[in-house]
Amino acid sequence: MSNKTNQQWGGRFNEPTDAFVARFTASVEFDQRMYRQDIQGSVAHATMLTEAGVLTTDERDMILQGLSEIQQDIEAGRFEWSIALEDVHMNIEAALTNKIGNTGKKLHTGRSRNDQVATDIRLYLRDEIDLILLEITRLQQGLLGLAEQEADTIMPGFTHLQTAQPVTFGHHLMAWFEMLSRDYERFTDTRKRVNIMPLGAAALAGTTYPIRRDITCQLLGFDAPAENSLDAVSDRDFAIEFCAASSVLMMHMTRMSEELVLWTSAQFNFINLPDRFCTGSSIMPQKKNPDVPELVRGKSGRVYGHLFSLLTLMKSQPLAYNKDNQEDKEPLFDTIDTLKGCLRAYADMVPALESRKEYMREAALRGFSTATDLADYLVRQGMPFRDAHEVVGKSVAYGINTGKDLGEMSLAELQTFSDTIADDVFEVLTLEGSVAARNHLGGTAPNQVRAAVARGQEKLKQR
Ligand code: ARG
């Protein structure tokens, strides 16, 4: 990166910027990633200025040609970014003037870096949200496929991480699907407030040129121009909202990760995570570690942190633009990168998960998971639920002492707890009977899981 002096505001200054201050205040090292949006915004601005009679068509054509060459230079790695030129905006503008001469200096008419940067970030974030939405959908697609495959697989369902009732693995996966559906909605909703155009607010008060914000708005695909110039240049709510939605999504992925870490352990052994998603240990030859879920779980920390960085960045800021706002980019960009990385890892990994049905089943058999089913059975025979709870509690205590699960006790043994118990009790004490009986919308029965998968597929089709 070169270090020429910045002459963009030369007029007022008696000495060049201190070299350290130039580096300290520069953002080009991280905001150059918005070069495409910056050029896109400038193309729209120059086109609009021509419609408004501020630039001639010749001037516009030179500017557009110059900007297009600059984009090619950047993409070919030929562009020399300069710290002295502070940010992506002034680097590109200076390069334009270098290329086409004085006409390049007209591009910034009726515009300020304040509305320019706010416009660029929104364009950038809009594109990234669209990619994130696609990736959430890809992950959800993987979950639907796996849930369908695992609709009949029985595992223990947990509360307090203690065996509670049998559930189907497909049902568990569809719970993850629901979390992600809400995330999808949150990003879609955030996108509405991202897609508002600050351009035209200029530095803070608007501009004296006869600008046509309807034209730039349409050219850039924004839903509407921002209503108030002071708010337009200073608002970063959309970035905070994005980080909030990202934090919730990360939180969901930590929950999935935690379960995968538990399930791949030798103690649970519910899941096999293919080797390509794991790493070994340099000292313990037997180890195969679930690094991907662990790392995703760990990366939640930086995303939550970025949310707080942005909230604090905006706290107490007086209207309108303040240099503080330059600090919005790194947290935002790192949130985007982190989210995309985690989503990609999960979308790749989920379809490759292999259930170990025998271990899941055995675990479900071990924890008296059909105790509620026995209580419900007694209630159907006319016993009040609280009494049934008591009876089953006693039979579980007996099971613990004798090392028998409820389904392993003889009819005679069960009848010592209640003489209303008959031979048909074994239908409800089986795992299959237990899950099949929860046969209503949102229940864990295999056919309900298949119905939920079908509804999920419909939902994804409509996106
Ligand atoms: N690099 C600046 C930013 O990221 C661009 C806007 C600078 N505006 C200004 N008046 N200094 O916010």
Tab-separated table of C-alpha atoms and ligand atoms in Angstrom:
chain	number	residue	atom	x	y	z
A	1	MET	CA	0.000	0.000	0.000
A	2	SER	CA	1.416	3.381	-0.976
A	3	ASN	CA	1.541	6.494	1.156
A	4	LYS	CA	1.086	9.537	-1.110
A	5	THR	CA	-0.348	12.623	0.548
A	6	ASN	CA	-4.045	13.216	0.425
A	7	GLN	CA	-4.995	16.298	-1.489
A	8	GLN	CA	-8.763	15.801	-1.354
A	9	TRP	CA	-9.142	18.551	1.244
A	10	GLY	CA	-5.848	20.309	0.593
A	11	GLY	CA	-7.338	23.817	0.474
A	12	ARG	CA	-7.827	24.364	4.157
A	13	PHE	CA	-4.714	22.679	5.508
A	14	ASN	CA	-1.289	24.200	6.203
A	15	GLU	CA	0.604	20.977	6.817
A	16	PRO	CA	0.241	17.388	5.728
A	17	THR	CA	-1.468	14.851	7.950
A	18	ASP	CA	0.878	13.260	10.462
A	19	ALA	CA	1.951	9.874	9.131
A	20	PHE	CA	0.684	7.999	12.165
A	21	VAL	CA	-2.598	9.904	12.181
A	22	ALA	CA	-3.069	9.039	8.523
A	23	ARG	CA	-2.683	5.358	9.342
A	24	PHE	CA	-4.736	5.654	12.502
A	25	THR	CA	-7.691	7.268	10.769
A	26	ALA	CA	-7.580	5.245	7.570
A	27	SER	CA	-10.121	2.534	6.865
A	28	VAL	CA	-9.002	1.437	3.418
A	29	GLU	CA	-7.469	-1.758	4.688
A	30	PHE	CA	-10.875	-3.072	5.667
A	31	ASP	CA	-13.372	-1.038	3.648
A	32	GLN	CA	-11.832	-1.872	0.266
A	33	ARG	CA	-13.965	-4.982	0.281
A	34	MET	CA	-16.883	-2.665	-0.600
A	35	TYR	CA	-15.254	-1.533	-3.852
A	36	ARG	CA	-17.968	-3.052	-6.053
A	37	GLN	CA	-20.767	-1.365	-4.138
A	38	ASP	CA	-18.831	1.910	-4.088
A	39	ILE	CA	-18.525	1.818	-7.865
A	40	GLN	CA	-22.134	0.727	-8.259
A	41	GLY	CA	-23.210	3.723	-6.152
A	42	SER	CA	-21.018	6.101	-8.161
A	43	VAL	CA	-22.383	4.795	-11.458
A	44	ALA	CA	-25.921	5.449	-10.251
A	45	HIS	CA	-24.979	8.870	-8.894
A	46	ALA	CA	-23.284	9.962	-12.143
A	47	THR	CA	-26.196	8.663	-14.200
A	48	MET	CA	-28.648	10.589	-12.031
A	49	LEU	CA	-26.544	13.794	-12.186
A	50	THR	CA	-26.740	13.602	-15.958
A	51	GLU	CA	-30.538	13.207	-15.918
A	52	ALA	CA	-30.654	16.174	-13.567
A	53	GLY	CA	-28.586	18.257	-15.984
A	54	VAL	CA	-25.586	18.560	-13.648
A	55	LEU	CA	-23.231	16.467	-15.804
A	56	THR	CA	-23.160	16.222	-19.586
A	57	THR	CA	-23.591	12.853	-21.219
A	58	ASP	CA	-19.955	12.990	-22.350
A	59	GLU	CA	-18.813	13.579	-18.809
A	60	ARG	CA	-20.985	10.738	-17.583
A	61	ASP	CA	-19.617	8.376	-20.216
A	62	MET	CA	-16.037	9.198	-19.284
A	63	ILE	CA	-16.813	8.634	-15.625
A	64	LEU	CA	-18.552	5.315	-16.251
A	65	GLN	CA	-15.739	4.135	-18.509
A	66	GLY	CA	-13.154	5.136	-15.911
A	67	LEU	CA	-15.027	3.409	-13.096
A	68	SER	CA	-15.369	0.264	-15.130
A	69	GLU	CA	-11.623	0.194	-15.768
A	70	ILE	CA	-10.955	0.767	-12.090
A	71	GLN	CA	-13.154	-2.187	-11.217
A	72	GLN	CA	-11.187	-4.329	-13.651
A	73	ASP	CA	-7.916	-3.080	-12.186
A	74	ILE	CA	-9.057	-3.954	-8.677
A	75	GLU	CA	-10.259	-7.378	-9.706
A	76	ALA	CA	-7.033	-8.079	-11.576
A	77	GLY	CA	-5.025	-7.072	-8.510
A	78	ARG	CA	-3.484	-4.110	-10.372
A	79	PHE	CA	-4.986	-1.393	-8.197
A	80	GLU	CA	-2.684	0.356	-5.800
A	81	TRP	CA	-4.546	1.131	-2.579
A	82	SER	CA	-3.184	4.084	-0.645
A	83	ILE	CA	-3.410	4.668	3.107
A	84	ALA	CA	-3.012	8.403	2.519
A	85	LEU	CA	-6.236	8.306	0.553
A	86	GLU	CA	-7.872	7.013	3.716
A	87	ASP	CA	-10.730	4.894	2.480
A	88	VAL	CA	-12.192	3.000	-0.429
A	89	HIS	CA	-14.189	6.044	-1.538
A	90	MET	CA	-11.273	8.465	-1.891
A	91	ASN	CA	-9.008	5.798	-3.360
A	92	ILE	CA	-11.441	5.126	-6.158
A	93	GLU	CA	-12.228	8.790	-6.727
A	94	ALA	CA	-8.538	9.706	-6.917
A	95	ALA	CA	-7.898	6.833	-9.326
A	96	LEU	CA	-10.738	8.087	-11.486
A	97	THR	CA	-9.238	11.566	-11.692
A	98	ASN	CA	-5.857	10.027	-12.479
A	99	LYS	CA	-7.448	8.119	-15.326
A	100	ILE	CA	-9.798	10.669	-16.901
A	101	GLY	CA	-8.528	14.001	-15.634
A	102	ASN	CA	-10.644	16.882	-14.385
A	103	THR	CA	-13.994	15.278	-15.215
A	104	GLY	CA	-13.246	12.766	-12.467
A	105	LYS	CA	-13.408	15.609	-9.967
A	106	LYS	CA	-17.057	16.213	-10.870
A	107	LEU	CA	-18.275	12.818	-9.648
A	108	HIS	CA	-18.511	13.971	-6.047
A	109	THR	CA	-20.930	16.809	-6.919
A	110	GLY	CA	-23.970	16.770	-4.646
A	111	ARG	CA	-22.623	13.890	-2.624
A	112	SER	CA	-20.571	13.380	0.536
A	113	ARG	CA	-18.660	10.409	1.813
A	114	ASN	CA	-21.222	10.364	4.590
A	115	ASP	CA	-24.141	9.362	2.381
A	116	GLN	CA	-21.761	7.441	0.130
A	117	VAL	CA	-20.453	5.151	2.860
A	118	ALA	CA	-23.897	4.568	4.332
A	119	THR	CA	-25.108	3.612	0.862
A	120	ASP	CA	-22.163	1.292	0.248
A	121	ILE	CA	-22.606	-0.583	3.514
A	122	ARG	CA	-26.282	-1.132	2.846
A	123	LEU	CA	-25.614	-2.402	-0.663
A	124	TYR	CA	-22.880	-4.656	0.641
A	125	LEU	CA	-24.943	-6.021	3.500
A	126	ARG	CA	-27.951	-6.566	1.245
A	127	ASP	CA	-25.871	-8.807	-1.036
A	128	GLU	CA	-24.464	-10.690	1.927
A	129	ILE	CA	-27.896	-11.196	3.504
A	130	ASP	CA	-29.040	-12.750	0.242
A	131	LEU	CA	-26.138	-15.216	0.387
A	132	ILE	CA	-26.825	-15.945	4.045
A	133	LEU	CA	-30.491	-16.641	3.272
A	134	LEU	CA	-29.455	-19.125	0.577
A	135	GLU	CA	-27.097	-20.847	2.980
A	136	ILE	CA	-29.750	-21.098	5.710
A	137	THR	CA	-32.028	-22.697	3.129
A	138	ARG	CA	-29.305	-25.151	2.109
A	139	LEU	CA	-28.845	-26.169	5.734
A	140	GLN	CA	-32.595	-26.537	6.169
A	141	GLN	CA	-32.766	-28.670	3.052
A	142	GLY	CA	-30.157	-30.972	4.567
A	143	LEU	CA	-32.169	-31.196	7.769
A	144	LEU	CA	-35.347	-32.090	5.879
A	145	GLY	CA	-33.570	-34.887	4.041
A	146	LEU	CA	-32.076	-36.291	7.218
A	147	ALA	CA	-35.312	-35.913	9.196
A	148	GLU	CA	-37.221	-37.878	6.573
A	149	GLN	CA	-34.599	-40.626	6.696
A	150	GLU	CA	-34.734	-40.659	10.509
A	151	ALA	CA	-38.495	-40.316	10.961
A	152	ASP	CA	-38.742	-43.764	12.599
A	153	THR	CA	-35.460	-43.691	14.519
A	154	ILE	CA	-36.098	-43.699	18.238
A	155	MET	CA	-33.902	-41.893	20.715
A	156	PRO	CA	-34.389	-40.631	24.240
A	157	GLY	CA	-35.813	-37.131	24.474
A	158	PHE	CA	-34.328	-35.115	27.325
A	159	THR	CA	-35.344	-32.495	29.808
A	160	HIS	CA	-32.646	-31.344	32.234
A	161	LEU	CA	-30.456	-33.622	30.102
A	162	GLN	CA	-32.134	-36.529	31.896
A	163	THR	CA	-34.018	-39.128	29.879
A	164	ALA	CA	-37.599	-37.896	29.646
A	165	GLN	CA	-39.661	-39.569	26.917
A	166	PRO	CA	-38.793	-41.354	23.714
A	167	VAL	CA	-38.791	-39.166	20.633
A	168	THR	CA	-37.907	-39.779	17.037
A	169	PHE	CA	-34.590	-38.469	15.789
A	170	GLY	CA	-36.412	-36.953	12.820
A	171	HIS	CA	-38.558	-34.961	15.231
A	172	HIS	CA	-35.459	-33.671	16.998
A	173	LEU	CA	-33.955	-32.571	13.680
A	174	MET	CA	-37.181	-30.807	12.764
A	175	ALA	CA	-36.866	-28.782	15.964
A	176	TRP	CA	-33.582	-27.463	14.556
A	177	PHE	CA	-35.385	-26.774	11.290
A	178	GLU	CA	-37.916	-24.594	13.132
A	179	MET	CA	-35.169	-22.539	14.795
A	180	LEU	CA	-33.665	-21.869	11.388
A	181	SER	CA	-37.037	-20.911	9.905
A	182	ARG	CA	-37.278	-18.144	12.454
A	183	ASP	CA	-33.708	-17.076	11.631
A	184	TYR	CA	-34.619	-16.934	7.963
A	185	GLU	CA	-37.550	-14.663	8.788
A	186	ARG	CA	-35.394	-12.436	10.983
A	187	PHE	CA	-32.859	-11.867	8.192
A	188	THR	CA	-35.628	-11.310	5.650
A	189	ASP	CA	-37.155	-8.735	7.935
A	190	THR	CA	-33.825	-7.038	8.655
A	191	ARG	CA	-33.237	-6.807	4.918
A	192	LYS	CA	-36.271	-4.534	4.585
A	193	ARG	CA	-34.648	-1.913	6.789
A	194	VAL	CA	-31.240	-2.440	5.178
A	195	ASN	CA	-32.695	-1.724	1.769
A	196	ILE	CA	-33.379	1.989	2.279
A	197	MET	CA	-31.238	4.513	0.402
A	198	PRO	CA	-29.216	7.196	2.229
A	199	LEU	CA	-27.752	8.606	-1.011
A	200	GLY	CA	-28.814	12.213	-1.511
A	201	ALA	CA	-28.473	13.116	2.156
A	202	ALA	CA	-24.983	14.391	1.236
A	203	ALA	CA	-22.989	15.431	4.326
A	204	LEU	CA	-26.047	15.774	6.559
A	205	ALA	CA	-28.490	18.385	5.263
A	206	GLY	CA	-29.091	17.382	1.659
A	207	THR	CA	-27.711	19.237	-1.322
A	208	THR	CA	-28.460	22.349	-3.366
A	209	TYR	CA	-28.275	20.459	-6.677
A	210	PRO	CA	-31.521	19.356	-8.322
A	211	ILE	CA	-30.888	15.701	-7.501
A	212	ARG	CA	-33.405	12.982	-8.356
A	213	ARG	CA	-33.316	10.486	-5.541
A	214	ASP	CA	-36.048	8.443	-7.222
A	215	ILE	CA	-33.592	7.714	-10.049
A	216	THR	CA	-30.675	6.560	-7.878
A	217	CYS	CA	-33.093	4.602	-5.726
A	218	GLN	CA	-34.399	2.713	-8.715
A	219	LEU	CA	-30.970	2.180	-10.267
A	220	LEU	CA	-29.599	0.742	-7.056
A	221	GLY	CA	-32.612	-1.455	-6.333
A	222	PHE	CA	-33.448	0.192	-3.023
A	223	ASP	CA	-37.045	0.017	-1.804
A	224	ALA	CA	-37.187	3.724	-0.924
A	225	PRO	CA	-34.962	6.733	-0.263
A	226	ALA	CA	-34.388	7.522	3.428
A	227	GLU	CA	-36.839	10.191	4.575
A	228	ASN	CA	-34.511	12.377	6.623
A	229	SER	CA	-30.991	13.387	5.637
A	230	LEU	CA	-29.675	13.640	9.219
A	231	ASP	CA	-30.969	10.186	10.057
A	232	ALA	CA	-29.822	8.783	6.712
A	233	VAL	CA	-26.115	9.493	7.264
A	234	SER	CA	-26.059	8.522	10.919
A	235	ASP	CA	-28.351	5.505	11.163
A	236	ARG	CA	-26.645	2.178	11.765
A	237	ASP	CA	-29.662	0.402	13.265
A	238	PHE	CA	-29.680	-1.946	10.317
A	239	ALA	CA	-26.163	-3.156	11.166
A	240	ILE	CA	-27.118	-3.668	14.813
A	241	GLU	CA	-30.210	-5.573	13.758
A	242	PHE	CA	-28.154	-7.720	11.455
A	243	CYS	CA	-25.758	-8.549	14.290
A	244	ALA	CA	-28.702	-9.285	16.578
A	245	ALA	CA	-30.225	-11.674	14.042
A	246	SER	CA	-26.764	-13.186	13.577
A	247	SER	CA	-26.355	-13.647	17.322
A	248	VAL	CA	-29.614	-15.563	17.544
A	249	LEU	CA	-28.599	-17.745	14.615
A	250	MET	CA	-25.204	-18.391	16.220
A	251	MET	CA	-26.947	-19.215	19.485
A	252	HIS	CA	-29.042	-21.793	17.628
A	253	MET	CA	-25.926	-23.261	16.095
A	254	THR	CA	-24.294	-23.510	19.525
A	255	ARG	CA	-27.268	-25.555	20.678
A	256	MET	CA	-26.935	-27.902	17.711
A	257	SER	CA	-23.189	-28.029	18.272
A	258	GLU	CA	-23.533	-28.889	21.929
A	259	GLU	CA	-25.816	-31.793	21.066
A	260	LEU	CA	-23.504	-33.044	18.343
A	261	VAL	CA	-20.550	-32.885	20.707
A	262	LEU	CA	-22.484	-34.879	23.302
A	263	TRP	CA	-23.854	-37.355	20.799
A	264	THR	CA	-20.506	-38.110	19.201
A	265	SER	CA	-18.929	-38.869	22.587
A	266	ALA	CA	-18.281	-42.490	23.501
A	267	GLN	CA	-20.752	-42.104	26.375
A	268	PHE	CA	-23.682	-41.307	24.069
A	269	ASN	CA	-22.444	-42.716	20.771
A	270	PHE	CA	-25.653	-41.625	19.004
A	271	ILE	CA	-23.979	-40.132	15.949
A	272	ASN	CA	-21.067	-40.739	13.691
A	273	LEU	CA	-19.530	-37.587	12.292
A	274	PRO	CA	-17.664	-38.515	9.096
A	275	ASP	CA	-13.892	-38.175	9.411
A	276	ARG	CA	-13.705	-35.259	7.003
A	277	PHE	CA	-15.442	-33.053	9.591
A	278	CYS	CA	-13.178	-34.116	12.448
A	279	THR	CA	-9.549	-33.902	13.445
A	280	GLY	CA	-7.328	-36.153	15.502
A	281	SER	CA	-5.108	-35.568	18.465
A	282	SER	CA	-1.348	-35.222	18.197
A	283	ILE	CA	-0.831	-37.259	21.358
A	284	MET	CA	-3.835	-39.537	21.840
A	285	PRO	CA	-4.031	-41.896	18.853
A	286	GLN	CA	-7.609	-42.986	19.565
A	287	LYS	CA	-9.083	-39.478	19.389
A	288	LYS	CA	-11.477	-38.175	16.774
A	289	ASN	CA	-12.649	-34.741	17.771
A	290	PRO	CA	-15.838	-32.977	16.664
A	291	ASP	CA	-13.938	-29.799	15.810
A	292	VAL	CA	-16.494	-28.293	13.489
A	293	PRO	CA	-19.355	-28.177	16.003
A	294	GLU	CA	-16.945	-27.085	18.737
A	295	LEU	CA	-15.532	-24.255	16.675
A	296	VAL	CA	-18.983	-23.066	15.667
A	297	ARG	CA	-19.965	-23.108	19.341
A	298	GLY	CA	-16.872	-21.061	20.158
A	299	LYS	CA	-17.354	-18.568	17.362
A	300	SER	CA	-20.654	-17.457	18.868
A	301	GLY	CA	-18.537	-15.369	21.248
A	302	ARG	CA	-17.177	-13.023	18.624
A	303	VAL	CA	-20.597	-12.510	17.030
A	304	TYR	CA	-22.220	-11.616	20.363
A	305	GLY	CA	-19.241	-9.334	20.949
A	306	HIS	CA	-19.780	-7.551	17.646
A	307	LEU	CA	-23.403	-6.906	18.551
A	308	PHE	CA	-22.239	-5.193	21.714
A	309	SER	CA	-19.507	-3.301	19.857
A	310	LEU	CA	-22.078	-1.804	17.537
A	311	LEU	CA	-24.591	-0.993	20.243
A	312	THR	CA	-21.851	0.755	22.183
A	313	LEU	CA	-20.529	2.456	19.061
A	314	MET	CA	-23.898	4.079	18.470
A	315	LYS	CA	-24.675	4.857	22.088
A	316	SER	CA	-25.003	8.602	22.750
A	317	GLN	CA	-23.843	9.618	19.278
A	318	PRO	CA	-25.214	13.063	18.473
A	319	LEU	CA	-26.612	13.615	14.992
A	320	ALA	CA	-25.413	13.397	12.341
A	321	TYR	CA	-22.306	11.562	11.029
A	322	ASN	CA	-19.387	11.077	13.408
A	323	LYS	CA	-16.079	9.438	12.666
A	324	ASP	CA	-17.010	6.852	15.274
A	325	ASN	CA	-19.118	5.306	12.540
A	326	GLN	CA	-16.053	4.114	10.704
A	327	GLU	CA	-15.799	1.542	13.477
A	328	ASP	CA	-18.997	-0.119	12.246
A	329	LYS	CA	-17.275	-2.029	9.487
A	330	GLU	CA	-14.932	-4.512	11.118
A	331	PRO	CA	-17.552	-5.921	13.520
A	332	LEU	CA	-20.068	-6.082	10.713
A	333	PHE	CA	-17.696	-7.734	8.260
A	334	ASP	CA	-16.429	-10.238	10.780
A	335	THR	CA	-20.014	-11.116	11.687
A	336	ILE	CA	-20.773	-11.744	8.022
A	337	ASP	CA	-17.640	-13.851	7.513
A	338	THR	CA	-18.178	-15.845	10.689
A	339	LEU	CA	-21.801	-16.526	9.924
A	340	LYS	CA	-21.121	-17.623	6.383
A	341	GLY	CA	-18.321	-19.915	7.523
A	342	CYS	CA	-20.434	-21.537	10.230
A	343	LEU	CA	-23.440	-21.946	7.952
A	344	ARG	CA	-21.342	-23.461	5.235
A	345	ALA	CA	-19.751	-25.935	7.618
A	346	TYR	CA	-23.152	-26.944	8.954
A	347	ALA	CA	-24.842	-27.148	5.566
A	348	ASP	CA	-22.039	-29.438	4.366
A	349	MET	CA	-21.973	-31.510	7.537
A	350	VAL	CA	-25.641	-32.118	8.388
A	351	PRO	CA	-26.498	-34.383	5.414
A	352	ALA	CA	-23.435	-36.484	6.296
A	353	LEU	CA	-24.502	-37.223	9.889
A	354	GLU	CA	-25.005	-40.942	10.503
A	355	SER	CA	-27.253	-42.072	13.307
A	356	ARG	CA	-26.323	-45.091	15.384
A	357	LYS	CA	-29.825	-46.403	15.830
A	358	GLU	CA	-28.954	-49.294	18.179
A	359	TYR	CA	-27.291	-46.977	20.679
A	360	MET	CA	-30.070	-44.418	20.532
A	361	ARG	CA	-32.611	-47.137	21.077
A	362	GLU	CA	-30.711	-48.710	23.905
A	363	ALA	CA	-30.401	-45.329	25.625
A	364	ALA	CA	-34.132	-44.747	25.277
A	365	LEU	CA	-34.797	-48.161	26.827
A	366	ARG	CA	-32.491	-47.449	29.713
A	367	GLY	CA	-34.071	-44.390	31.290
A	368	PHE	CA	-37.712	-45.370	32.106
A	369	SER	CA	-38.667	-43.186	29.175
A	370	THR	CA	-42.133	-44.744	28.859
A	371	ALA	CA	-43.120	-43.916	32.441
A	372	THR	CA	-45.503	-41.165	31.278
A	373	ASP	CA	-47.094	-43.638	28.880
A	374	LEU	CA	-47.828	-45.991	31.778
A	375	ALA	CA	-49.396	-43.111	33.731
A	376	ASP	CA	-51.521	-42.151	30.712
A	377	TYR	CA	-52.575	-45.804	30.417
A	378	LEU	CA	-53.787	-45.821	34.038
A	379	VAL	CA	-55.660	-42.551	33.471
A	380	ARG	CA	-57.444	-44.130	30.506
A	381	GLN	CA	-58.545	-46.845	32.957
A	382	GLY	CA	-60.160	-44.186	35.129
A	383	MET	CA	-57.391	-43.372	37.633
A	384	PRO	CA	-56.839	-39.628	38.370
A	385	PHE	CA	-53.516	-38.456	36.883
A	386	ARG	CA	-51.897	-37.588	40.234
A	387	ASP	CA	-52.599	-41.102	41.568
A	388	ALA	CA	-51.271	-42.612	38.360
A	389	HIS	CA	-48.117	-40.506	38.759
A	390	GLU	CA	-47.646	-42.001	42.225
A	391	VAL	CA	-48.203	-45.583	41.066
A	392	VAL	CA	-45.715	-45.214	38.231
A	393	GLY	CA	-43.218	-43.542	40.554
A	394	LYS	CA	-43.319	-46.650	42.731
A	395	SER	CA	-42.867	-48.980	39.797
A	396	VAL	CA	-39.862	-46.919	38.620
A	397	ALA	CA	-38.346	-47.191	42.110
A	398	TYR	CA	-38.860	-50.942	41.901
A	399	GLY	CA	-37.226	-50.940	38.473
A	400	ILE	CA	-34.202	-49.093	39.796
A	401	ASN	CA	-33.804	-51.638	42.627
A	402	THR	CA	-34.211	-54.650	40.376
A	403	GLY	CA	-32.404	-53.272	37.344
A	404	LYS	CA	-35.467	-53.666	35.108
A	405	ASP	CA	-37.020	-51.170	32.747
A	406	LEU	CA	-40.848	-50.937	32.829
A	407	GLY	CA	-41.167	-52.901	29.598
A	408	GLU	CA	-39.066	-55.721	31.066
A	409	MET	CA	-41.319	-56.326	34.089
A	410	SER	CA	-43.811	-59.178	34.040
A	411	LEU	CA	-47.531	-58.477	34.124
A	412	ALA	CA	-47.647	-59.894	37.647
A	413	GLU	CA	-44.925	-57.518	38.773
A	414	LEU	CA	-46.711	-54.528	37.245
A	415	GLN	CA	-50.009	-55.593	38.802
A	416	THR	CA	-48.514	-55.309	42.273
A	417	PHE	CA	-48.631	-51.521	41.696
A	418	SER	CA	-52.183	-51.446	40.295
A	419	ASP	CA	-54.516	-54.322	39.661
A	420	THR	CA	-56.150	-52.500	36.748
A	421	ILE	CA	-53.065	-53.117	34.645
A	422	ALA	CA	-53.757	-55.700	31.938
A	423	ASP	CA	-51.902	-57.424	29.155
A	424	ASP	CA	-52.425	-54.535	26.707
A	425	VAL	CA	-50.086	-52.392	28.842
A	426	PHE	CA	-47.094	-53.697	26.899
A	427	GLU	CA	-48.273	-51.884	23.778
A	428	VAL	CA	-47.745	-48.554	25.504
A	429	LEU	CA	-44.540	-49.584	27.244
A	430	THR	CA	-42.744	-50.177	23.967
A	431	LEU	CA	-40.792	-47.317	22.465
A	432	GLU	CA	-42.636	-47.637	19.157
A	433	GLY	CA	-46.020	-47.506	20.905
A	434	SER	CA	-44.933	-44.493	22.912
A	435	VAL	CA	-43.850	-42.341	19.948
A	436	ALA	CA	-46.688	-43.486	17.676
A	437	ALA	CA	-49.222	-42.420	20.317
A	438	ARG	CA	-48.083	-38.786	20.143
A	439	ASN	CA	-49.900	-38.446	16.910
A	440	HIS	CA	-50.985	-34.848	16.526
A	441	LEU	CA	-49.612	-31.762	14.827
A	442	GLY	CA	-46.239	-31.022	16.400
A	443	GLY	CA	-46.011	-34.467	18.039
A	444	THR	CA	-43.143	-36.918	17.687
A	445	ALA	CA	-44.998	-39.781	15.887
A	446	PRO	CA	-43.152	-40.879	12.735
A	447	ASN	CA	-46.042	-39.980	10.450
A	448	GLN	CA	-46.188	-36.528	12.049
A	449	VAL	CA	-42.482	-36.109	11.337
A	450	ARG	CA	-43.092	-37.022	7.691
A	451	ALA	CA	-45.937	-34.505	7.542
A	452	ALA	CA	-43.704	-31.829	9.085
A	453	VAL	CA	-41.005	-32.615	6.520
A	454	ALA	CA	-43.558	-32.225	3.718
A	455	ARG	CA	-44.684	-28.869	5.099
A	456	GLY	CA	-41.043	-27.824	5.422
A	457	GLN	CA	-40.414	-28.728	1.794
A	458	GLU	CA	-43.386	-26.589	0.758
A	459	LYS	CA	-42.029	-23.703	2.798
A	460	LEU	CA	-38.594	-23.874	1.154
A	461	LYS	CA	-40.175	-24.014	-2.297
A	462	GLN	CA	-41.921	-20.734	-1.634
A	463	ARG	CA	-38.694	-18.875	-0.948
B	1	ARG	N1	-14.220	6.039	5.944
B	1	ARG	C1	-15.361	6.737	6.456
B	1	ARG	C2	-16.261	5.763	7.204
B	1	ARG	O1	-16.036	4.629	7.125
B	1	ARG	C3	-16.125	7.364	5.330
B	1	ARG	C4	-16.887	8.574	5.731
B	1	ARG	C5	-15.962	9.654	6.163
B	1	ARG	N2	-16.645	10.883	6.334
B	1	ARG	C6	-16.047	11.906	6.936
B	1	ARG	N3	-16.721	12.993	7.030
B	1	ARG	N4	-14.836	11.825	7.442
B	1	ARG	O2	-17.164	6.139	7.892
